[in-house]
PDB file of C-alpha atoms in Angstrom:
ATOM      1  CA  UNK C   1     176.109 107.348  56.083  1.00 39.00           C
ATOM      2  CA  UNK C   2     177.263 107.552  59.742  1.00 39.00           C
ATOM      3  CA  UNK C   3     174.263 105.933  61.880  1.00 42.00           C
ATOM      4  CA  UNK C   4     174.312 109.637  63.994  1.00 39.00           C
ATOM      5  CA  UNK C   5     172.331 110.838  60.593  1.00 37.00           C
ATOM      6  CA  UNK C   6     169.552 107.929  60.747  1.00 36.00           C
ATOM      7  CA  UNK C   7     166.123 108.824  60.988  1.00 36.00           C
ATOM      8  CA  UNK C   8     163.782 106.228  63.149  1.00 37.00           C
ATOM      9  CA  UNK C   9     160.419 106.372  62.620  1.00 35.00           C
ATOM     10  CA  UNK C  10     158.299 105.932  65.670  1.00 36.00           C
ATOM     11  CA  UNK C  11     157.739 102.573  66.303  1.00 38.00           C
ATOM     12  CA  UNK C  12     154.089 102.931  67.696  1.00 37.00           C
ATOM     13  CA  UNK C  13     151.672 104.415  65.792  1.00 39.00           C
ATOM     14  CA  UNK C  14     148.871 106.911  66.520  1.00 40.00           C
ATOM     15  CA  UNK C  15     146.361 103.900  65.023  1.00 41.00           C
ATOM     16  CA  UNK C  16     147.167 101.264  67.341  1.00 42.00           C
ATOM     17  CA  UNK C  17     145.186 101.122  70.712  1.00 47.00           C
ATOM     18  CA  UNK C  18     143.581  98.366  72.493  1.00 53.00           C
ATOM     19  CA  UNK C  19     140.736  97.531  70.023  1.00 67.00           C
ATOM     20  CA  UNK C  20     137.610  96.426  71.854  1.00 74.00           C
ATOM     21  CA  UNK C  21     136.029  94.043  74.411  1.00 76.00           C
ATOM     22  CA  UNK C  22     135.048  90.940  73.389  1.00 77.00           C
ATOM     23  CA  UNK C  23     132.045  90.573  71.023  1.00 79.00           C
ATOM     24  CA  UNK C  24     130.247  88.624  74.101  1.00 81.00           C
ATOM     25  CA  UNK C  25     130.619  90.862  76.911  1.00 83.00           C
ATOM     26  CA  UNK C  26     128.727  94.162  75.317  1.00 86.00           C
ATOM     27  CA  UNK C  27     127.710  96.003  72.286  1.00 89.00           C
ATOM     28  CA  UNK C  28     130.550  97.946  70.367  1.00 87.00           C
ATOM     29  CA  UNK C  29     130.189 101.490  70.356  1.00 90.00           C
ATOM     30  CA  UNK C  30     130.244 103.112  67.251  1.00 92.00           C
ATOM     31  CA  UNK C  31     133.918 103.935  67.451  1.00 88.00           C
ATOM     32  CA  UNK C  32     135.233 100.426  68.443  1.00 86.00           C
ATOM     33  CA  UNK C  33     133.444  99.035  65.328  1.00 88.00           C
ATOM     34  CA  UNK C  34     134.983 101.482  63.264  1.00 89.00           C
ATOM     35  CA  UNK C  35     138.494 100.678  64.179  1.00 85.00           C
ATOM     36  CA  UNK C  36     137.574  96.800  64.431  1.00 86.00           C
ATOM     37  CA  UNK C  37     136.187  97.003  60.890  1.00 89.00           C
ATOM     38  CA  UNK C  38     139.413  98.632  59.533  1.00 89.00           C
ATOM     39  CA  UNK C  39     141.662  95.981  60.622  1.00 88.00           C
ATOM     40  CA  UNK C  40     139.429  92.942  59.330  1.00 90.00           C
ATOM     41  CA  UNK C  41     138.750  95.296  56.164  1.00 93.00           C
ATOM     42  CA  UNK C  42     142.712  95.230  55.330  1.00 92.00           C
ATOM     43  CA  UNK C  43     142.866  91.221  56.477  1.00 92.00           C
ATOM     44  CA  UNK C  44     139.901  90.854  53.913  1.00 93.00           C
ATOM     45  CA  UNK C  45     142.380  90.895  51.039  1.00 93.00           C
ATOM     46  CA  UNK C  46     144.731  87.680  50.541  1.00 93.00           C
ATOM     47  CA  UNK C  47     147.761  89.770  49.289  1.00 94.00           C
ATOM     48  CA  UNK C  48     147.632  91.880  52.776  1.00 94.00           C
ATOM     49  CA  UNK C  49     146.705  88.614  54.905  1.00 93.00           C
ATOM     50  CA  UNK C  50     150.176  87.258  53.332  1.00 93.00           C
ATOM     51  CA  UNK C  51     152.131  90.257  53.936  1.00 94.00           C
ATOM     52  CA  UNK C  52     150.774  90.303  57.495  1.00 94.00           C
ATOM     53  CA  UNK C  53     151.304  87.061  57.958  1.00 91.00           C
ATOM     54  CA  UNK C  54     154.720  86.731  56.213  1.00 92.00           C
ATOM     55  CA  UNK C  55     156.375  90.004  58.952  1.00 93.00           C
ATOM     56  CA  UNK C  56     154.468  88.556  61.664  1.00 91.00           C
ATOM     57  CA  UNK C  57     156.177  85.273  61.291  1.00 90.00           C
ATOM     58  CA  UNK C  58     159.343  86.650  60.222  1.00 90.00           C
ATOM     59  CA  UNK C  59     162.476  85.872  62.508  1.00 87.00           C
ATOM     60  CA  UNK C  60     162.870  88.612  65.119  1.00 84.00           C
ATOM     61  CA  UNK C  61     159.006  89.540  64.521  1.00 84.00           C
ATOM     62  CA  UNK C  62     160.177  92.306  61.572  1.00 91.00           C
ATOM     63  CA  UNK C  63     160.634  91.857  57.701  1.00 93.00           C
ATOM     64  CA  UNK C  64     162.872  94.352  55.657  1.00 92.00           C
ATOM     65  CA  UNK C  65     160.821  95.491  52.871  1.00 90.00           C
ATOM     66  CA  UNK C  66     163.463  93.931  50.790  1.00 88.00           C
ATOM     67  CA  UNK C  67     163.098  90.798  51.906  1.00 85.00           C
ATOM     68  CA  UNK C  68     159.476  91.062  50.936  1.00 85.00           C
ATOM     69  CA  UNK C  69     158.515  89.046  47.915  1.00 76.00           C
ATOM     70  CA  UNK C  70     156.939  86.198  45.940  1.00 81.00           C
ATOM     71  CA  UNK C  71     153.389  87.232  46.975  1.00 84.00           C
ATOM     72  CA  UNK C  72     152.024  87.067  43.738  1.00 84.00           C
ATOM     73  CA  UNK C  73     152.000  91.250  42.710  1.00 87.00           C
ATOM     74  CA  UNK C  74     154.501  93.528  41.751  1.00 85.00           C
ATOM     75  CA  UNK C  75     156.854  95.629  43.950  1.00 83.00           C
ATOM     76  CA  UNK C  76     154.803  98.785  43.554  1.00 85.00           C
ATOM     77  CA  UNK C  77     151.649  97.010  44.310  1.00 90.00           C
ATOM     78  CA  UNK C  78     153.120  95.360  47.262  1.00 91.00           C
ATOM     79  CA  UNK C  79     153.951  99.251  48.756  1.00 91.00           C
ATOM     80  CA  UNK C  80     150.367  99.607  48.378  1.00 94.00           C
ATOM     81  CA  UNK C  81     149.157  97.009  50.532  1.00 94.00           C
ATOM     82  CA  UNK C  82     151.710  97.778  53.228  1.00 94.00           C
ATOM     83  CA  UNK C  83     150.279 101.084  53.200  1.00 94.00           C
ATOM     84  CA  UNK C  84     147.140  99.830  53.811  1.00 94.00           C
ATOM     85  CA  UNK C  85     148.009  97.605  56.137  1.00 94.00           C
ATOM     86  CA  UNK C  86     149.839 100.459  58.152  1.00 93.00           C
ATOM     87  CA  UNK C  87     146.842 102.920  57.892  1.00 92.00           C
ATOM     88  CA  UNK C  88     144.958 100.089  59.353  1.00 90.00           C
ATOM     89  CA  UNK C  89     147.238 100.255  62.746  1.00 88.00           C
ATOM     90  CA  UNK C  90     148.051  96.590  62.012  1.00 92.00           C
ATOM     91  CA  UNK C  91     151.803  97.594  61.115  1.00 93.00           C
ATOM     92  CA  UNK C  92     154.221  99.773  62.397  1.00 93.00           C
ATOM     93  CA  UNK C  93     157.502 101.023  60.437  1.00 94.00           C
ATOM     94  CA  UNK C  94     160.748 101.954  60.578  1.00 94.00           C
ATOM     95  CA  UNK C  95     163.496 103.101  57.801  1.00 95.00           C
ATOM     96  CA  UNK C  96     166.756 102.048  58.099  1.00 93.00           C
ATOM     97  CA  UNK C  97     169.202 103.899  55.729  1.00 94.00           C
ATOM     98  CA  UNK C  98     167.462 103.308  52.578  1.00 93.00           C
ATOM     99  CA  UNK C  99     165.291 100.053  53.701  1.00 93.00           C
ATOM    100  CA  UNK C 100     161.970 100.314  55.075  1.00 94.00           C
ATOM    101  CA  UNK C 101     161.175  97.563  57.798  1.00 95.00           C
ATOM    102  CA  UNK C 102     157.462  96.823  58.676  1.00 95.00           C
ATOM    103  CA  UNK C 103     156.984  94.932  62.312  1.00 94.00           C
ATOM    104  CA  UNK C 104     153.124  93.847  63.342  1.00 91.00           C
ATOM    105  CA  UNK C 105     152.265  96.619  65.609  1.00 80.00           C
ATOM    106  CA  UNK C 106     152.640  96.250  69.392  1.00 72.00           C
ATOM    107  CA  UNK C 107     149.675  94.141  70.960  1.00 79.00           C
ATOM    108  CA  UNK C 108     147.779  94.436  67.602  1.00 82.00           C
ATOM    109  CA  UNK C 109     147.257  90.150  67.404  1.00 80.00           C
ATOM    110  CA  UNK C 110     146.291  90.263  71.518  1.00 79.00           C
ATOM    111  CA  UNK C 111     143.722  92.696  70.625  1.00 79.00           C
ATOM    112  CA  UNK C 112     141.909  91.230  67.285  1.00 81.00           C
ATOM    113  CA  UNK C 113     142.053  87.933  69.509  1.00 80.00           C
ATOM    114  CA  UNK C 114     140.626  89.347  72.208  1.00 78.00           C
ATOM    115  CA  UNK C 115     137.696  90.976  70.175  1.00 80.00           C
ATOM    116  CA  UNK C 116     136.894  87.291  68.734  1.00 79.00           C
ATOM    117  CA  UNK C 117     137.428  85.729  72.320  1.00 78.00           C
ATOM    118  CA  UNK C 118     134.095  84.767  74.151  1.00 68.00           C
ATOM    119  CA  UNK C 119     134.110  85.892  78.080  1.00 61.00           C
ATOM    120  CA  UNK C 120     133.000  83.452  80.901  1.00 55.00           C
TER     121      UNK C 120
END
C-alpha cells in the first residue's frame, strides 16, 4: 500500500475543548460538569487510567495499538476501553495502514489540571 492511499484520521476531536475554570474561581455550569464528569468517569476505571497513562507516557507522546499490552484484559476488552477513553475526548486517533495509534488529546492534561488547580 503506497502511503498516497492512507487514510488519517483527524487528529483533534470534536470532544476535546478547554474543559472548565478552576473549581475555586466559580460554579460549573451545567455543561462544564458534564464534560468534566466524563473525563474523571473514564479515569474512574484502573484498566483506562493504565491505558491513559501507558500512551501518555509513551515515547513521542503516541502508542500503536499494537504495542498496547500486559494491562491485565484481553485484546478485545482493551478496544473497549480505548473507545471509552476516546468518547471521553481524553484520546485522539489515528490509523496507520492497518495499526491504530491513540495519542492523549491536545491540551486534554492542561485542562483536567487546570479544573483541579486553586486560583489566587
Amino acid at each position: 500500500m503506497s502511503n498516497s492511499s492512507a487514510v488519517a484520521l483527524p487528529l483533534v476531536d470534536r470532544a476535546v475543548a478547554p474543559c472548565c475554570p478552576p473549581l475555586t474561581e466559580r460554579p460549573l455550569d451545567a455543561d462544564e460538569a458534564e464534560r468534566a464528569a466524563r473525563m474523571f468517569k473514564a479515569l474512574g476505571d484502573p484498566v483506562r487510567l493504565r491505558l491513559f497513562s501507558l500512551i501518555a507516557s509513551h515515547e513521542g507522546g503516541e502508542a500503536c495499538v499494537c504495542d498496547i499490552s500486559d494491562v491485565g484484559v484481553s485484546q478485545p476488552t482493551v478496544s473497549h476501553h480505548l473507545k471509552k477513553l476516546k468518547e471521553a475526548g481524553l484520546l485522539t486517533s489515528e490509523r496507520r495502514g492497518t495499526w491504530v495509534y491513540y495519542r492523549v488529546a491536545p491540551s486534554v492534561l492542561a485542562a483536567m489540571g487546570k479544573l483541579l488547580t486553586a486560583s489566587a
